[in-house]
PDB file of C-alpha atoms and ligand atoms in Angstrom:
ATOM      1  CA  UNK B   1      45.957-134.342 110.238  1.00 40.00           C
ATOM      2  CA  UNK B   2      48.457-135.938 107.684  1.00 51.00           C
ATOM      3  CA  UNK B   3      51.494-138.402 109.269  1.00 64.00           C
ATOM      4  CA  UNK B   4      54.430-136.691 109.564  1.00 90.00           C
ATOM      5  CA  UNK B   5      56.872-138.030 106.742  1.00 96.00           C
ATOM      6  CA  UNK B   6      60.404-139.749 107.307  1.00 97.00           C
ATOM      7  CA  UNK B   7      63.751-138.291 106.313  1.00 98.00           C
ATOM      8  CA  UNK B   8      65.713-139.471 103.159  1.00 98.00           C
ATOM      9  CA  UNK B   9      69.331-139.730 104.411  1.00 98.00           C
ATOM     10  CA  UNK B  10      72.029-140.725 101.694  1.00 98.00           C
ATOM     11  CA  UNK B  11      75.661-142.002 102.419  1.00 98.00           C
ATOM     12  CA  UNK B  12      78.173-141.472  99.329  1.00 98.00           C
ATOM     13  CA  UNK B  13      81.607-141.810  99.072  1.00 95.00           C
ATOM     14  CA  UNK B  14      84.395-143.643  97.224  1.00 86.00           C
ATOM     15  CA  UNK B  15      85.332-147.329  97.643  1.00 90.00           C
ATOM     16  CA  UNK B  16      85.560-148.825 100.903  1.00 93.00           C
ATOM     17  CA  UNK B  17      85.110-145.459 102.557  1.00 95.00           C
ATOM     18  CA  UNK B  18      82.610-147.671 104.899  1.00 97.00           C
ATOM     19  CA  UNK B  19      79.107-146.861 103.317  1.00 98.00           C
ATOM     20  CA  UNK B  20      77.230-150.224 103.766  1.00 98.00           C
ATOM     21  CA  UNK B  21      78.890-150.612 107.525  1.00 98.00           C
ATOM     22  CA  UNK B  22      77.718-147.054 108.495  1.00 98.00           C
ATOM     23  CA  UNK B  23      74.019-147.443 106.955  1.00 98.00           C
ATOM     24  CA  UNK B  24      73.384-150.494 108.609  1.00 98.00           C
ATOM     25  CA  UNK B  25      74.790-148.945 111.775  1.00 98.00           C
ATOM     26  CA  UNK B  26      72.593-145.988 111.533  1.00 98.00           C
ATOM     27  CA  UNK B  27      69.116-147.808 110.638  1.00 98.00           C
ATOM     28  CA  UNK B  28      70.148-150.239 113.668  1.00 98.00           C
ATOM     29  CA  UNK B  29      70.574-146.657 115.941  1.00 98.00           C
ATOM     30  CA  UNK B  30      67.288-145.286 114.712  1.00 98.00           C
ATOM     31  CA  UNK B  31      65.323-148.077 115.186  1.00 98.00           C
ATOM     32  CA  UNK B  32      66.545-148.554 118.738  1.00 98.00           C
ATOM     33  CA  UNK B  33      65.599-145.200 118.967  1.00 96.00           C
ATOM     34  CA  UNK B  34      61.822-145.801 117.997  1.00 96.00           C
ATOM     35  CA  UNK B  35      61.980-144.367 115.065  1.00 96.00           C
ATOM     36  CA  UNK B  36      61.045-146.143 111.965  1.00 97.00           C
ATOM     37  CA  UNK B  37      63.969-146.606 109.423  1.00 98.00           C
ATOM     38  CA  UNK B  38      64.993-149.048 106.272  1.00 98.00           C
ATOM     39  CA  UNK B  39      68.060-149.262 104.443  1.00 98.00           C
ATOM     40  CA  UNK B  40      67.901-149.288 100.700  1.00 98.00           C
ATOM     41  CA  UNK B  41      70.877-149.365  98.387  1.00 98.00           C
ATOM     42  CA  UNK B  42      71.939-148.657  94.788  1.00 98.00           C
ATOM     43  CA  UNK B  43      72.337-150.399  92.233  1.00 98.00           C
ATOM     44  CA  UNK B  44      69.505-152.818  93.686  1.00 98.00           C
ATOM     45  CA  UNK B  45      70.530-155.537  91.998  1.00 98.00           C
ATOM     46  CA  UNK B  46      67.791-157.372  92.993  1.00 98.00           C
ATOM     47  CA  UNK B  47      65.115-155.610  89.917  1.00 98.00           C
ATOM     48  CA  UNK B  48      65.084-156.660  86.261  1.00 98.00           C
ATOM     49  CA  UNK B  49      67.476-153.554  85.384  1.00 98.00           C
ATOM     50  CA  UNK B  50      69.571-154.010  88.784  1.00 98.00           C
ATOM     51  CA  UNK B  51      70.510-157.684  87.384  1.00 98.00           C
ATOM     52  CA  UNK B  52      71.532-156.084  83.939  1.00 98.00           C
ATOM     53  CA  UNK B  53      73.871-153.543  85.946  1.00 98.00           C
ATOM     54  CA  UNK B  54      75.031-156.294  88.272  1.00 98.00           C
ATOM     55  CA  UNK B  55      76.424-158.707  85.084  1.00 98.00           C
ATOM     56  CA  UNK B  56      77.989-155.176  83.570  1.00 98.00           C
ATOM     57  CA  UNK B  57      79.537-154.376  86.754  1.00 98.00           C
ATOM     58  CA  UNK B  58      80.911-157.953  87.245  1.00 97.00           C
ATOM     59  CA  UNK B  59      82.126-158.081  83.585  1.00 97.00           C
ATOM     60  CA  UNK B  60      79.848-160.605  82.479  1.00 98.00           C
ATOM     61  CA  UNK B  61      78.348-158.227  80.078  1.00 98.00           C
ATOM     62  CA  UNK B  62      79.327-154.944  78.485  1.00 97.00           C
ATOM     63  CA  UNK B  63      77.305-152.004  78.143  1.00 98.00           C
ATOM     64  CA  UNK B  64      77.621-149.170  76.133  1.00 98.00           C
ATOM     65  CA  UNK B  65      78.746-146.292  78.484  1.00 98.00           C
ATOM     66  CA  UNK B  66      75.570-143.941  77.947  1.00 98.00           C
ATOM     67  CA  UNK B  67      73.342-147.294  78.352  1.00 98.00           C
ATOM     68  CA  UNK B  68      74.488-147.909  81.595  1.00 98.00           C
ATOM     69  CA  UNK B  69      74.444-144.756  83.171  1.00 99.00           C
ATOM     70  CA  UNK B  70      70.750-144.549  82.083  1.00 99.00           C
ATOM     71  CA  UNK B  71      70.119-147.697  83.608  1.00 99.00           C
ATOM     72  CA  UNK B  72      71.400-146.727  86.926  1.00 99.00           C
ATOM     73  CA  UNK B  73      69.459-143.800  86.647  1.00 99.00           C
ATOM     74  CA  UNK B  74      66.211-146.077  85.594  1.00 99.00           C
ATOM     75  CA  UNK B  75      66.866-148.493  88.635  1.00 99.00           C
ATOM     76  CA  UNK B  76      66.571-145.519  91.018  1.00 99.00           C
ATOM     77  CA  UNK B  77      63.381-144.125  89.178  1.00 99.00           C
ATOM     78  CA  UNK B  78      61.833-147.551  89.509  1.00 98.00           C
ATOM     79  CA  UNK B  79      61.953-147.629  92.995  1.00 98.00           C
ATOM     80  CA  UNK B  80      60.832-143.909  93.395  1.00 98.00           C
ATOM     81  CA  UNK B  81      57.363-145.485  94.026  1.00 98.00           C
ATOM     82  CA  UNK B  82      58.194-147.276  97.099  1.00 98.00           C
ATOM     83  CA  UNK B  83      60.615-144.679  98.251  1.00 98.00           C
ATOM     84  CA  UNK B  84      57.491-142.124  98.457  1.00 98.00           C
ATOM     85  CA  UNK B  85      55.227-144.395 100.014  1.00 98.00           C
ATOM     86  CA  UNK B  86      57.823-145.562 102.735  1.00 98.00           C
ATOM     87  CA  UNK B  87      58.308-141.703 103.486  1.00 98.00           C
ATOM     88  CA  UNK B  88      54.938-141.099 103.585  1.00 97.00           C
ATOM     89  CA  UNK B  89      54.314-143.787 106.119  1.00 97.00           C
ATOM     90  CA  UNK B  90      56.947-141.676 108.349  1.00 96.00           C
ATOM     91  CA  UNK B  91      59.625-144.301 107.582  1.00 97.00           C
ATOM     92  CA  UNK B  92      63.429-142.524 107.447  1.00 98.00           C
ATOM     93  CA  UNK B  93      65.387-144.250 104.305  1.00 98.00           C
ATOM     94  CA  UNK B  94      69.097-144.678 104.729  1.00 98.00           C
ATOM     95  CA  UNK B  95      70.464-145.153 101.393  1.00 99.00           C
ATOM     96  CA  UNK B  96      73.763-146.513 100.533  1.00 98.00           C
ATOM     97  CA  UNK B  97      74.704-144.550  97.108  1.00 98.00           C
ATOM     98  CA  UNK B  98      72.240-142.484  95.018  1.00 99.00           C
ATOM     99  CA  UNK B  99      72.139-140.175  91.894  1.00 99.00           C
ATOM    100  CA  UNK B 100      75.615-138.367  93.105  1.00 98.00           C
ATOM    101  CA  UNK B 101      77.347-141.758  92.750  1.00 98.00           C
ATOM    102  CA  UNK B 102      75.465-142.457  89.164  1.00 98.00           C
ATOM    103  CA  UNK B 103      77.066-138.710  87.944  1.00 98.00           C
ATOM    104  CA  UNK B 104      80.470-139.042  89.389  1.00 98.00           C
ATOM    105  CA  UNK B 105      81.187-142.700  88.348  1.00 98.00           C
ATOM    106  CA  UNK B 106      79.808-141.600  84.449  1.00 98.00           C
ATOM    107  CA  UNK B 107      81.373-138.334  84.575  1.00 98.00           C
ATOM    108  CA  UNK B 108      84.711-139.806  85.799  1.00 98.00           C
ATOM    109  CA  UNK B 109      84.662-141.511  82.182  1.00 98.00           C
ATOM    110  CA  UNK B 110      86.232-139.644  79.061  1.00 97.00           C
ATOM    111  CA  UNK B 111      83.321-137.594  77.127  1.00 98.00           C
ATOM    112  CA  UNK B 112      81.012-137.259  79.671  1.00 98.00           C
ATOM    113  CA  UNK B 113      79.773-133.815  81.290  1.00 98.00           C
ATOM    114  CA  UNK B 114      78.527-133.350  84.903  1.00 97.00           C
ATOM    115  CA  UNK B 115      75.278-131.508  83.357  1.00 97.00           C
ATOM    116  CA  UNK B 116      74.631-134.499  80.805  1.00 98.00           C
ATOM    117  CA  UNK B 117      75.445-137.263  83.452  1.00 98.00           C
ATOM    118  CA  UNK B 118      72.791-135.055  86.105  1.00 98.00           C
ATOM    119  CA  UNK B 119      69.665-134.781  83.853  1.00 98.00           C
ATOM    120  CA  UNK B 120      68.150-138.135  83.533  1.00 98.00           C
ATOM    121  CA  UNK B 121      67.843-138.141  87.848  1.00 98.00           C
ATOM    122  CA  UNK B 122      66.573-134.731  87.794  1.00 98.00           C
ATOM    123  CA  UNK B 123      63.398-134.753  89.725  1.00 98.00           C
ATOM    124  CA  UNK B 124      64.172-137.646  91.783  1.00 98.00           C
ATOM    125  CA  UNK B 125      63.133-137.180  95.592  1.00 98.00           C
ATOM    126  CA  UNK B 126      65.701-134.917  96.907  1.00 98.00           C
ATOM    127  CA  UNK B 127      67.587-136.332  99.905  1.00 98.00           C
ATOM    128  CA  UNK B 128      66.959-133.945 103.287  1.00 98.00           C
ATOM    129  CA  UNK B 129      70.852-134.999 103.760  1.00 98.00           C
ATOM    130  CA  UNK B 130      73.845-136.289 101.962  1.00 98.00           C
ATOM    131  CA  UNK B 131      76.917-137.478 103.851  1.00 98.00           C
ATOM    132  CA  UNK B 132      80.107-138.013 101.914  1.00 98.00           C
ATOM    133  CA  UNK B 133      82.063-140.078 103.706  1.00 98.00           C
ATOM    134  CA  UNK B 134      85.686-138.649 102.905  1.00 97.00           C
ATOM    135  CA  UNK B 135      88.749-141.168 102.647  1.00 94.00           C
ATOM    136  CA  UNK B 136      92.050-140.607 101.004  1.00 88.00           C
ATOM    137  CA  UNK B 137      93.355-143.463  98.707  1.00 78.00           C
ATOM    138  CA  UNK B 138      96.061-144.619 100.655  1.00 82.00           C
ATOM    139  CA  UNK B 139      93.696-144.877 103.731  1.00 87.00           C
ATOM    140  CA  UNK B 140      91.096-146.866 101.539  1.00 85.00           C
ATOM    141  CA  UNK B 141      94.169-149.210 100.275  1.00 81.00           C
ATOM    142  CA  UNK B 142      94.607-150.319 104.021  1.00 86.00           C
ATOM    143  CA  UNK B 143      91.181-151.543 104.120  1.00 87.00           C
ATOM    144  CA  UNK B 144      92.258-154.308 101.254  1.00 82.00           C
ATOM    145  CA  UNK B 145      92.768-154.600  97.932  1.00 78.00           C
ATOM    146  CA  UNK B 146      90.039-153.651  95.391  1.00 81.00           C
ATOM    147  CA  UNK B 147      87.873-156.185  94.224  1.00 84.00           C
ATOM    148  CA  UNK B 148      87.416-157.714  90.378  1.00 86.00           C
ATOM    149  CA  UNK B 149      84.792-155.611  89.681  1.00 90.00           C
ATOM    150  CA  UNK B 150      84.670-152.895  87.306  1.00 93.00           C
ATOM    151  CA  UNK B 151      85.585-149.266  88.364  1.00 91.00           C
ATOM    152  CA  UNK B 152      87.903-151.091  91.098  1.00 87.00           C
ATOM    153  CA  UNK B 153      91.077-149.407  90.105  1.00 87.00           C
ATOM    154  CA  UNK B 154      92.928-146.598  91.678  1.00 85.00           C
ATOM    155  CA  UNK B 155      93.310-144.207  89.040  1.00 90.00           C
ATOM    156  CA  UNK B 156      89.652-144.649  87.830  1.00 92.00           C
ATOM    157  CA  UNK B 157      88.520-143.936  91.692  1.00 91.00           C
ATOM    158  CA  UNK B 158      90.614-140.767  92.016  1.00 91.00           C
ATOM    159  CA  UNK B 159      88.812-139.445  89.079  1.00 94.00           C
ATOM    160  CA  UNK B 160      85.183-140.214  90.632  1.00 95.00           C
ATOM    161  CA  UNK B 161      86.366-138.348  93.973  1.00 95.00           C
ATOM    162  CA  UNK B 162      87.412-135.280  91.960  1.00 96.00           C
ATOM    163  CA  UNK B 163      83.676-135.437  90.561  1.00 97.00           C
ATOM    164  CA  UNK B 164      82.544-136.041  93.948  1.00 97.00           C
ATOM    165  CA  UNK B 165      84.374-132.580  94.918  1.00 97.00           C
ATOM    166  CA  UNK B 166      82.820-130.356  92.156  1.00 98.00           C
ATOM    167  CA  UNK B 167      79.086-131.913  92.995  1.00 98.00           C
ATOM    168  CA  UNK B 168      79.589-131.259  96.810  1.00 98.00           C
ATOM    169  CA  UNK B 169      79.953-127.449  95.584  1.00 98.00           C
ATOM    170  CA  UNK B 170      76.221-127.514  94.729  1.00 97.00           C
ATOM    171  CA  UNK B 171      74.786-125.736  97.214  1.00 96.00           C
ATOM    172  CA  UNK B 172      71.266-126.673  96.739  1.00 97.00           C
ATOM    173  CA  UNK B 173      71.962-130.173  98.285  1.00 98.00           C
ATOM    174  CA  UNK B 174      72.560-130.505 101.867  1.00 97.00           C
ATOM    175  CA  UNK B 175      76.045-132.114 102.124  1.00 98.00           C
ATOM    176  CA  UNK B 176      77.575-132.768 104.994  1.00 98.00           C
ATOM    177  CA  UNK B 177      81.508-134.410 104.967  1.00 98.00           C
ATOM    178  CA  UNK B 178      82.628-137.128 107.330  1.00 98.00           C
ATOM    179  CA  UNK B 179      85.840-137.936 108.208  1.00 97.00           C
ATOM    180  CA  UNK B 180      85.753-141.513 107.251  1.00 97.00           C
ATOM    181  CA  UNK B 181      89.427-142.434 108.293  1.00 96.00           C
ATOM    182  CA  UNK B 182      87.781-142.873 111.877  1.00 97.00           C
ATOM    183  CA  UNK B 183      87.383-146.202 113.170  1.00 97.00           C
ATOM    184  CA  UNK B 184      83.699-147.128 113.050  1.00 98.00           C
ATOM    185  CA  UNK B 185      82.218-145.885 115.952  1.00 98.00           C
ATOM    186  CA  UNK B 186      83.896-142.597 115.590  1.00 98.00           C
ATOM    187  CA  UNK B 187      81.940-142.338 111.963  1.00 98.00           C
ATOM    188  CA  UNK B 188      78.990-143.482 113.496  1.00 98.00           C
ATOM    189  CA  UNK B 189      79.124-140.872 116.161  1.00 98.00           C
ATOM    190  CA  UNK B 190      79.817-137.855 113.882  1.00 98.00           C
ATOM    191  CA  UNK B 191      76.972-139.394 111.327  1.00 98.00           C
ATOM    192  CA  UNK B 192      74.773-139.078 114.608  1.00 97.00           C
ATOM    193  CA  UNK B 193      75.521-135.402 115.547  1.00 95.00           C
ATOM    194  CA  UNK B 194      74.592-134.736 111.356  1.00 95.00           C
ATOM    195  CA  UNK B 195      70.997-136.255 111.603  1.00 94.00           C
ATOM    196  CA  UNK B 196      69.687-134.250 114.740  1.00 87.00           C
ATOM    197  CA  UNK B 197      68.178-131.471 113.009  1.00 87.00           C
ATOM    198  CA  UNK B 198      67.327-133.613 109.916  1.00 95.00           C
ATOM    199  CA  UNK B 199      64.031-135.015 111.198  1.00 91.00           C
ATOM    200  CA  UNK B 200      62.313-131.902 112.337  1.00 87.00           C
ATOM    201  CA  UNK B 201      63.239-130.364 108.924  1.00 88.00           C
ATOM    202  CA  UNK B 202      61.897-133.352 107.114  1.00 91.00           C
ATOM    203  CA  UNK B 203      58.692-133.568 109.279  1.00 87.00           C
ATOM    204  CA  UNK B 204      58.103-129.917 108.244  1.00 89.00           C
ATOM    205  CA  UNK B 205      58.996-129.451 104.759  1.00 93.00           C
ATOM    206  CA  UNK B 206      57.796-131.405 101.929  1.00 96.00           C
ATOM    207  CA  UNK B 207      59.864-133.940  99.680  1.00 97.00           C
ATOM    208  CA  UNK B 208      61.727-131.871  97.471  1.00 98.00           C
ATOM    209  CA  UNK B 209      62.910-132.379  93.770  1.00 98.00           C
ATOM    210  CA  UNK B 210      66.922-133.119  93.094  1.00 98.00           C
ATOM    211  CA  UNK B 211      68.234-130.736  91.082  1.00 98.00           C
ATOM    212  CA  UNK B 212      65.404-128.573  90.422  1.00 96.00           C
TER     213      UNK B 212
HETATM  214  N1  Z5A A   1      77.702-146.827  90.481  1.00 55.81           N
HETATM  215  C1  Z5A A   1      77.695-146.254  89.155  1.00 55.81           C
HETATM  216  O1  Z5A A   1      78.592-146.364  88.656  1.00 55.81           O
HETATM  217  N2  Z5A A   1      76.448-145.680  89.037  1.00 55.81           N
HETATM  218  C2  Z5A A   1      75.609-145.684  90.207  1.00 55.81           C
HETATM  219  O2  Z5A A   1      74.481-144.955  89.688  1.00 55.81           O
HETATM  220  C3  Z5A A   1      75.898-146.132  91.674  1.00 55.81           C
HETATM  221  C4  Z5A A   1      76.828-147.067  91.589  1.00 55.81           C
HETATM  222  C5  Z5A A   1      74.365-146.081  92.289  1.00 55.81           C
HETATM  223  C6  Z5A A   1      78.370-150.551  92.985  1.00 55.81           C
HETATM  224  O3  Z5A A   1      79.171-151.011  94.130  1.00 55.81           O
HETATM  225  C7  Z5A A   1      79.460-149.970  92.079  1.00 55.81           C
HETATM  226  O4  Z5A A   1      78.350-149.393  91.073  1.00 55.81           O
HETATM  227  C8  Z5A A   1      79.974-148.931  92.329  1.00 55.81           C
HETATM  228  C9  Z5A A   1      79.831-147.568  91.796  1.00 55.81           C
HETATM  229  C10 Z5A A   1      78.970-147.739  90.859  1.00 55.81           C
HETATM  230  N3  Z5A A   1      81.549-148.866  91.818  1.00 55.81           N
HETATM  231  N4  Z5A A   1      82.779-149.081  92.439  1.00 55.81           N
HETATM  232  N5  Z5A A   1      83.826-148.586  92.892  1.00 55.81           N
HETATM  233  P1  Z5A A   1      78.497-151.535  95.336  1.00 55.81           P
HETATM  234  O5  Z5A A   1      77.458-150.493  95.896  1.00 55.81           O
HETATM  235  O6  Z5A A   1      78.017-152.897  95.061  1.00 55.81           O
HETATM  236  O7  Z5A A   1      79.552-151.487  96.065  1.00 55.81           O
HETATM  237  P2  Z5A A   1      80.337-150.544  96.717  1.00 55.81           P
HETATM  238  O8  Z5A A   1      79.456-149.488  97.135  1.00 55.81           O
HETATM  239  O9  Z5A A   1      81.611-150.018  95.748  1.00 55.81           O
HETATM  240  O10 Z5A A   1      81.127-151.083  98.168  1.00 55.81           O
HETATM  241  P3  Z5A A   1      82.271-150.373  98.777  1.00 55.81           P
HETATM  242  O11 Z5A A   1      82.489-149.000  97.992  1.00 55.81           O
HETATM  243  O12 Z5A A   1      83.392-151.377  98.361  1.00 55.81           O
HETATM  244  O13 Z5A A   1      82.190-150.371 100.168  1.00 55.81           O
HETATM  245  P4  Z5A A   1      81.522-149.346 101.096  1.00 55.81           P
HETATM  246  O14 Z5A A   1      80.164-149.461 101.466  1.00 55.81           O
HETATM  247  O15 Z5A A   1      81.906-147.946 101.209  1.00 55.81           O
HETATM  248  O16 Z5A A   1      82.566-150.055 102.697  1.00 55.81           O
HETATM  249  P5  Z5A A   1      81.789-151.374 103.441  1.00 55.81           P
HETATM  250  O17 Z5A A   1      81.349-152.350 102.778  1.00 55.81           O
HETATM  251  O18 Z5A A   1      80.947-150.814 104.701  1.00 55.81           O
HETATM  252  O19 Z5A A   1      83.329-151.356 103.849  1.00 55.81           O
HETATM  253  C11 Z5A A   1      84.524-151.788 103.011  1.00 55.81           C
HETATM  254  C12 Z5A A   1      85.600-152.392 103.992  1.00 55.81           C
HETATM  255  O20 Z5A A   1      86.233-151.666 104.805  1.00 55.81           O
HETATM  256  C13 Z5A A   1      84.891-153.662 104.968  1.00 55.81           C
HETATM  257  O21 Z5A A   1      85.979-154.643 104.755  1.00 55.81           O
HETATM  258  C14 Z5A A   1      84.793-153.114 106.274  1.00 55.81           C
HETATM  259  O22 Z5A A   1      85.044-153.774 107.448  1.00 55.81           O
HETATM  260  C15 Z5A A   1      86.276-151.948 106.296  1.00 55.81           C
HETATM  261  N6  Z5A A   1      85.632-150.773 107.088  1.00 55.81           N
HETATM  262  C16 Z5A A   1      84.509-149.891 107.034  1.00 55.81           C
HETATM  263  N7  Z5A A   1      84.459-149.336 107.939  1.00 55.81           N
HETATM  264  C17 Z5A A   1      85.813-148.946 108.328  1.00 55.81           C
HETATM  265  C18 Z5A A   1      86.726-147.893 109.202  1.00 55.81           C
HETATM  266  N8  Z5A A   1      86.020-147.281 110.029  1.00 55.81           N
HETATM  267  N9  Z5A A   1      87.862-148.516 109.772  1.00 55.81           N
HETATM  268  C19 Z5A A   1      88.465-149.447 109.061  1.00 55.81           C
HETATM  269  N10 Z5A A   1      87.779-150.408 108.047  1.00 55.81           N
HETATM  270  C20 Z5A A   1      86.218-150.157 107.813  1.00 55.81           C
END
C-alpha cells in the first residue's frame, strides 16, 4: 500500500503578522506529536534564483517588475520536486509565504492585474490549507518599525493587504483567517484547531494543482 502523503500547510499575511514565529511553533508541535514535519519559506534565498531575489529585496540590485515576479515564481517551481518528494514521504510541510504573497505583492504595483500575476504559479502543488494571519497596520506598527527592505512601507503594505482580501474570495483555496493580534500562544492555539481535519483530508486525497 502506498504510504500516506504529508499535508501542505501555508501561512500567509502581511509584514510582521508573525508568520515565521508561528511556522516554527507549528513544526515543533507536530514533531512533538510524532508527525514528521518540516518548515520551508519563500523566497528561499539559498538558491541561485533566491540570491537574485535577496539582492533585489535588500535594494542591492534593481530588477524590472515583471522579471522579479517571474523570479519569485521560478524560486517556487525550482523547489517543487523537493516538496513533492517530502510530501510523498509523509512529511508535512509548513510553508512561510507562497504564491499568494507573490500575487499580492506584485499586483499591488501599478499596472499589474491579479490574473497576470497568478499565471506563472498555476499548477504549483496546491496547499491543503492556507492560514492568513490577519493583523491591522496599527497593531503591526507596535511590533517595531519597518525594516530597510523593499516593500516595507505602510502604503505599499496596505495595498498588499487589499490584494490578499481579493485572493481570499477564491473558494477553490482552503483559506482560514486567524486573528494574529492575539499573543503568540493564542495564535498558535487557533492554528492548531484549524489543522485538525487537514491530515485526514490530505491522506485521503491526492495533492492538487493550484488555480487549476
Ligand atoms: N515577496 C514577494 O514580493 N513575492 C513573493 O512571491 C514572495 C515574497 C514569496 C520576503 O520577506 C519579502 O518578499 C516580503 C514579501 C515579498 N516583503 N515584504 N514585506 P521575508 O519572507 O524574508 O520576510 P517577511 O515575510 O517580510 O517577514 P515579516 O513579514 O516581517 O515577519 P513575519 O514572519 O510575519 O513575523 P515574525 O518574524 O514571526 O515576527 C515579526 C515580529 O513580531 C518579531 O519581532 C516577533 O517577535 C513579533 N511577534 C510575532 N508574533 C507576535 C505576537 N503574536 N504578538 C506580538 N509580537 C509578535
